[in-house]
Coordinates of C-alpha atoms and ligand atoms in Angstrom, one line a residue:
M1 CA 114.7 -45.5 -38.9
E2 CA 115.1 -41.8 -38.6
I3 CA 117.2 -39.2 -37.2
V4 CA 116.0 -35.9 -34.9
N5 CA 118.6 -33.4 -34.4
R6 CA 116.7 -30.6 -33.1
I7 CA 114.5 -31.0 -29.7
S8 CA 111.2 -29.7 -30.1
Q9 CA 111.1 -32.1 -33.2
M10 CA 112.3 -35.4 -30.7
Q11 CA 109.6 -33.5 -27.8
K12 CA 106.3 -33.8 -30.6
I13 CA 107.0 -37.7 -31.8
S14 CA 107.4 -38.6 -28.2
R15 CA 104.2 -36.8 -27.6
E16 CA 102.5 -38.1 -30.1
W17 CA 103.6 -41.5 -29.0
R18 CA 102.5 -41.5 -25.2
K19 CA 99.2 -40.3 -26.2
E20 CA 99.5 -43.6 -28.2
G21 CA 99.4 -44.6 -24.5
K22 CA 103.1 -46.7 -25.5
T23 CA 106.1 -47.5 -23.9
I24 CA 109.2 -44.9 -24.3
S25 CA 112.5 -46.8 -24.0
L26 CA 116.0 -44.4 -24.1
V27 CA 119.5 -45.4 -24.3
P28 CA 121.9 -42.6 -24.3
T29 CA 125.0 -42.4 -25.3
M30 CA 127.9 -40.8 -26.6
G31 CA 127.9 -43.0 -29.5
F32 CA 130.6 -44.7 -31.6
L33 CA 128.8 -47.6 -30.7
H34 CA 129.4 -51.1 -29.7
K35 CA 128.1 -54.8 -28.0
G36 CA 128.1 -52.9 -24.6
H37 CA 125.8 -49.7 -26.1
L38 CA 123.7 -52.5 -28.3
S39 CA 123.0 -54.7 -25.2
L40 CA 121.9 -51.2 -24.0
M41 CA 119.2 -51.3 -27.0
E42 CA 118.2 -54.2 -27.4
E43 CA 116.8 -54.7 -24.3
G44 CA 115.1 -51.3 -24.6
K45 CA 113.7 -52.5 -27.3
I46 CA 112.1 -56.3 -25.8
R47 CA 110.7 -54.0 -22.8
G48 CA 109.9 -50.5 -24.5
D49 CA 107.2 -50.4 -27.9
Y50 CA 109.9 -47.6 -28.9
L51 CA 113.2 -47.1 -28.5
I52 CA 115.3 -44.2 -28.7
T53 CA 118.3 -43.9 -28.4
S54 CA 120.9 -39.9 -28.3
I55 CA 124.3 -40.0 -29.7
F56 CA 125.9 -36.7 -28.2
V57 CA 129.7 -36.1 -27.2
N58 CA 128.9 -33.8 -24.0
P59 CA 131.0 -31.6 -23.7
I60 CA 130.7 -30.6 -20.8
Q61 CA 131.5 -33.6 -18.7
F62 CA 135.1 -33.2 -20.5
G63 CA 137.5 -32.1 -17.9
L64 CA 139.6 -29.1 -19.7
E65 CA 142.1 -32.1 -20.5
E66 CA 140.6 -34.5 -21.3
D67 CA 139.9 -36.0 -24.9
Y68 CA 137.2 -34.2 -25.4
G69 CA 138.1 -33.1 -28.9
D70 CA 139.4 -36.2 -29.9
Y71 CA 137.0 -38.1 -28.8
P72 CA 135.7 -41.2 -31.9
R73 CA 133.0 -40.2 -33.1
D74 CA 131.5 -41.9 -37.2
L75 CA 127.6 -41.2 -36.8
E76 CA 127.8 -43.1 -40.0
Q77 CA 128.6 -46.4 -38.9
D78 CA 126.4 -45.8 -35.3
C79 CA 123.5 -45.9 -37.2
K80 CA 123.9 -48.9 -40.0
L81 CA 124.0 -50.2 -36.3
A82 CA 121.1 -48.8 -34.2
K83 CA 119.2 -49.5 -37.3
E84 CA 120.2 -53.5 -37.3
V85 CA 118.8 -53.6 -33.5
G86 CA 115.7 -52.5 -34.2
V87 CA 116.3 -48.2 -32.7
D88 CA 113.2 -46.8 -34.1
V89 CA 115.0 -43.0 -34.0
I90 CA 118.3 -41.4 -32.9
F91 CA 118.1 -38.4 -31.4
A92 CA 121.8 -36.5 -32.0
P93 CA 121.3 -32.8 -31.5
S94 CA 124.2 -30.2 -32.4
V95 CA 126.1 -28.9 -28.7
Q96 CA 124.4 -25.2 -29.8
E97 CA 121.5 -26.9 -29.8
M98 CA 122.0 -28.4 -26.3
Y99 CA 123.7 -25.9 -24.9
P100 CA 123.0 -22.4 -26.4
K101 CA 124.2 -18.8 -25.9
G102 CA 123.1 -18.1 -22.4
F103 CA 122.2 -21.9 -20.7
Q104 CA 123.4 -21.4 -17.3
T105 CA 121.4 -24.5 -15.5
F106 CA 122.9 -27.0 -14.3
V107 CA 122.1 -31.2 -11.7
E108 CA 124.2 -31.7 -9.3
V109 CA 123.6 -34.8 -7.0
E110 CA 126.0 -34.3 -4.5
K111 CA 127.8 -36.7 -1.9
I112 CA 127.4 -40.2 -4.1
T113 CA 129.8 -38.3 -7.0
E114 CA 132.0 -36.6 -4.5
T115 CA 134.0 -39.8 -4.1
L116 CA 135.9 -42.5 -7.3
C117 CA 136.2 -41.0 -10.5
G118 CA 134.8 -38.0 -9.0
I119 CA 137.8 -37.2 -7.1
C120 CA 139.9 -36.5 -10.6
R121 CA 137.0 -35.5 -12.1
P122 CA 135.3 -32.5 -10.3
H123 CA 132.7 -31.5 -12.6
H124 CA 131.8 -34.7 -14.8
F125 CA 129.1 -36.2 -13.1
Q126 CA 127.5 -32.6 -12.6
G127 CA 128.1 -32.0 -16.9
V128 CA 126.2 -35.8 -17.5
T129 CA 123.6 -35.7 -14.7
T130 CA 123.1 -32.1 -16.8
V131 CA 122.8 -33.8 -20.1
V132 CA 120.5 -36.7 -18.9
A133 CA 118.0 -34.3 -17.2
K134 CA 117.8 -32.9 -20.3
L135 CA 117.6 -35.6 -23.0
F136 CA 114.7 -37.3 -20.0
S137 CA 113.1 -33.6 -20.6
I138 CA 112.9 -33.5 -23.9
V139 CA 112.0 -37.2 -24.7
N140 CA 109.7 -38.1 -21.5
P141 CA 110.9 -41.7 -21.7
H142 CA 109.2 -44.7 -19.2
L143 CA 112.4 -46.0 -19.3
A144 CA 116.1 -45.3 -18.8
F145 CA 119.0 -47.9 -19.9
F146 CA 123.0 -47.7 -18.1
G147 CA 125.2 -49.8 -18.4
K148 CA 126.6 -50.5 -14.9
K149 CA 130.0 -50.3 -16.4
D150 CA 129.7 -46.2 -15.4
F151 CA 128.5 -48.4 -12.2
Q152 CA 128.6 -45.1 -10.7
Q153 CA 126.9 -42.9 -13.4
F154 CA 124.6 -46.0 -12.4
V155 CA 123.7 -44.2 -9.1
T156 CA 124.1 -40.9 -9.5
I157 CA 121.4 -41.3 -12.2
K158 CA 118.9 -43.4 -10.0
R159 CA 119.4 -40.4 -7.4
M160 CA 118.0 -38.2 -9.1
V161 CA 115.2 -39.4 -10.7
L162 CA 114.5 -40.6 -6.6
D163 CA 115.4 -37.2 -5.6
L164 CA 113.4 -35.7 -8.3
N165 CA 111.0 -37.7 -8.2
W166 CA 111.4 -38.6 -12.2
E167 CA 108.8 -41.6 -13.3
I168 CA 111.0 -43.1 -15.0
N169 CA 112.7 -46.4 -14.1
V170 CA 116.6 -46.5 -13.9
I171 CA 117.8 -50.3 -15.5
G172 CA 121.5 -50.9 -15.2
M173 CA 123.0 -53.5 -17.6
P174 CA 125.9 -55.7 -17.1
I175 CA 129.1 -55.0 -18.2
V176 CA 129.6 -56.5 -21.6
R177 CA 133.4 -57.4 -22.3
E178 CA 135.2 -58.8 -24.8
E179 CA 136.5 -62.3 -25.7
D180 CA 139.3 -61.5 -23.3
G181 CA 137.7 -59.8 -20.7
L182 CA 138.0 -56.4 -21.3
A183 CA 134.9 -54.2 -20.9
M184 CA 134.3 -53.1 -23.8
S185 CA 134.5 -49.2 -24.5
S186 CA 135.0 -46.6 -27.3
R187 CA 137.6 -45.4 -25.6
N188 CA 139.5 -49.0 -26.0
K189 CA 140.2 -47.6 -29.5
Y190 CA 143.1 -45.3 -28.5
L191 CA 144.9 -48.4 -26.4
S192 CA 148.2 -49.6 -28.6
Q193 CA 148.9 -53.9 -29.0
D194 CA 150.9 -53.6 -25.9
E195 CA 148.8 -51.0 -23.6
R196 CA 146.0 -53.4 -24.8
R197 CA 147.8 -56.6 -23.0
S198 CA 148.0 -54.5 -20.1
A199 CA 144.5 -53.5 -19.4
L200 CA 144.2 -56.9 -19.5
S201 CA 145.3 -56.7 -16.2
L202 CA 142.3 -54.7 -14.7
N203 CA 140.1 -57.7 -15.2
R204 CA 142.5 -60.1 -14.1
S205 CA 142.6 -58.1 -10.8
L206 CA 138.5 -58.6 -10.8
D207 CA 139.3 -61.8 -11.0
L208 CA 141.7 -62.4 -8.5
A209 CA 139.0 -60.1 -6.0
K210 CA 136.7 -62.1 -6.1
K211 CA 138.6 -65.4 -5.9
L212 CA 140.2 -63.6 -1.9
Y213 CA 135.9 -63.0 -1.6
Q214 CA 135.6 -66.7 -2.3
E215 CA 137.6 -67.9 -0.2
G216 CA 136.4 -65.6 2.8
I217 CA 138.6 -62.6 2.8
R218 CA 136.1 -59.9 4.2
D219 CA 138.9 -57.4 5.1
T220 CA 138.3 -54.4 2.4
E221 CA 142.4 -53.1 2.0
K222 CA 143.2 -56.8 1.8
I223 CA 141.3 -57.5 -1.0
E224 CA 142.4 -53.8 -2.6
R225 CA 146.1 -54.7 -1.4
G226 CA 145.8 -58.0 -3.7
V227 CA 144.3 -55.7 -6.5
K228 CA 146.6 -53.2 -6.3
R229 CA 149.4 -55.6 -6.6
L230 CA 148.7 -57.4 -9.3
I231 CA 147.7 -54.1 -11.1
G232 CA 151.2 -52.1 -10.4
E233 CA 152.7 -55.5 -12.1
E234 CA 152.0 -53.4 -15.5
K235 CA 155.0 -51.8 -16.0
L236 CA 152.1 -49.1 -18.1
A237 CA 149.9 -49.0 -15.7
E238 CA 149.1 -45.9 -13.3
I239 CA 146.4 -46.5 -10.8
E240 CA 144.2 -43.5 -10.4
Y241 CA 141.8 -45.6 -7.6
V242 CA 141.1 -49.2 -6.3
K243 CA 138.0 -49.4 -4.1
I244 CA 135.6 -51.4 -2.5
C245 CA 132.4 -49.5 -0.9
N246 CA 129.2 -50.0 -0.3
K247 CA 126.9 -50.3 -3.9
V248 CA 123.9 -48.7 -2.9
D249 CA 125.8 -45.1 -1.6
L250 CA 128.8 -45.3 -2.6
G251 CA 130.6 -45.4 1.4
E252 CA 133.8 -46.6 2.3
I253 CA 133.8 -49.7 4.2
S254 CA 136.0 -51.6 6.0
Q255 CA 134.3 -54.9 5.9
I256 CA 132.0 -56.7 3.0
K257 CA 128.8 -57.6 4.7
S258 CA 126.7 -57.1 1.7
E259 CA 126.2 -55.5 -1.2
A260 CA 129.7 -54.4 -1.8
L261 CA 131.6 -52.8 -5.2
L262 CA 135.0 -53.3 -6.2
A263 CA 135.5 -50.5 -8.8
L264 CA 139.0 -48.7 -10.3
A265 CA 140.4 -46.3 -12.5
V266 CA 143.8 -46.8 -14.1
K267 CA 146.0 -44.9 -16.9
I268 CA 147.2 -46.8 -18.7
G269 CA 149.3 -44.8 -21.1
K270 CA 147.7 -41.8 -21.7
T271 CA 144.1 -44.2 -21.4
R272 CA 141.3 -43.9 -18.5
L273 CA 140.5 -46.7 -17.7
I274 CA 136.9 -47.3 -15.6
D275 CA 135.9 -51.3 -14.6
N276 CA 134.2 -52.5 -11.8
C277 CA 132.4 -55.8 -10.0
E278 CA 130.1 -56.7 -7.4
L279 CA 131.1 -58.8 -4.4
G280 CA 128.7 -59.8 -2.8
G281 CA 124.6 -59.1 -2.1
E282 CA 122.8 -59.6 -5.9
E283 CA 122.7 -58.4 -8.7
Q284 CA 121.7 -55.0 -8.4
N285 CA 118.9 -53.6 -11.3
Ligands
AMP1 P1 128.5 -43.6 -23.5 O1 128.7 -44.0 -25.1 O2 130.5 -44.4 -23.0 O3 128.8 -42.2 -22.2 O4 128.3 -45.4 -22.3 C1 126.8 -44.9 -23.2 C2 125.8 -46.2 -22.4 O5 126.1 -47.2 -22.7 C3 126.4 -46.3 -20.9 O6 124.9 -46.1 -19.8 C4 127.4 -47.2 -20.5 O7 127.5 -47.3 -19.2 C5 127.1 -47.8 -21.4 N1 128.4 -48.9 -21.6 C6 129.0 -48.7 -22.1 N2 130.1 -49.3 -22.9 C7 129.3 -50.8 -22.0 C8 129.5 -51.7 -21.2 N3 131.6 -52.4 -21.9 N4 129.0 -53.1 -20.9 C9 127.7 -52.7 -20.0 N5 127.1 -51.0 -21.1 C10 128.0 -50.9 -21.8

């Protein structure tokens, strides 16, 4: 496994693989890898000839008050885990390499980023689409893998690729959870024992929503209310949003007719967690 820090070197490797007619998979990450990330890499390994994982804590997707400085980093451990799943190249550029002096070009996907997380994190998705656009242009992958844990991010990237006519297959992967149901996240590291116990209410509330749906309830407000009540019982939890929306464009719906997404963001102490589940319709890929 090679570790590449320079954009020009990454471009050269990809160019050569493309010339050989090989299929390139890319898994973009911010590192501090866990089994959620590794599941994307395993799929990338199966579906492509070569697998590239980028590790880059992207400063422009963090708000001023957010945790960019504190975001957990462990490149050595990440390299070990990536090697075990068969990653061929880790692309780990510096901030200076990605955003040199004078950088001033941003990619923005509009409507889909203005709801859910986009309300409380106004510049977040512009940071995400800009860095992913750069990674796509540097790596030039055939396949790119994203977790549905960040569902809004996944559909935003899909939209960007569609709108810009890039020949990249964006593949969404299921949420990987801890045994007790907590969705894996690099930010789970911030949680104290009590907070972690409170955080389990997120997954419990999704189970409740699925149960209500199975019982035949289609009124989104009714389900949202049940979810909010359950999470609201946790003293350490502060709900940012609980929303059922259309799974394709994240538009508001009042009744679940097909393909709905229940998405939520909750602060547990100082840690902001997101989770979601699909209600009705087939899994989106
Ligand atoms: P991050 O390092 O948090 O930016 O995540 C990198 C990629 O891993 C994104 O596509 C995430 O959606 C995905 N990911 C993070 N956590 C999980 C999880 N628990 N299950 C599946 N994918 C995940």
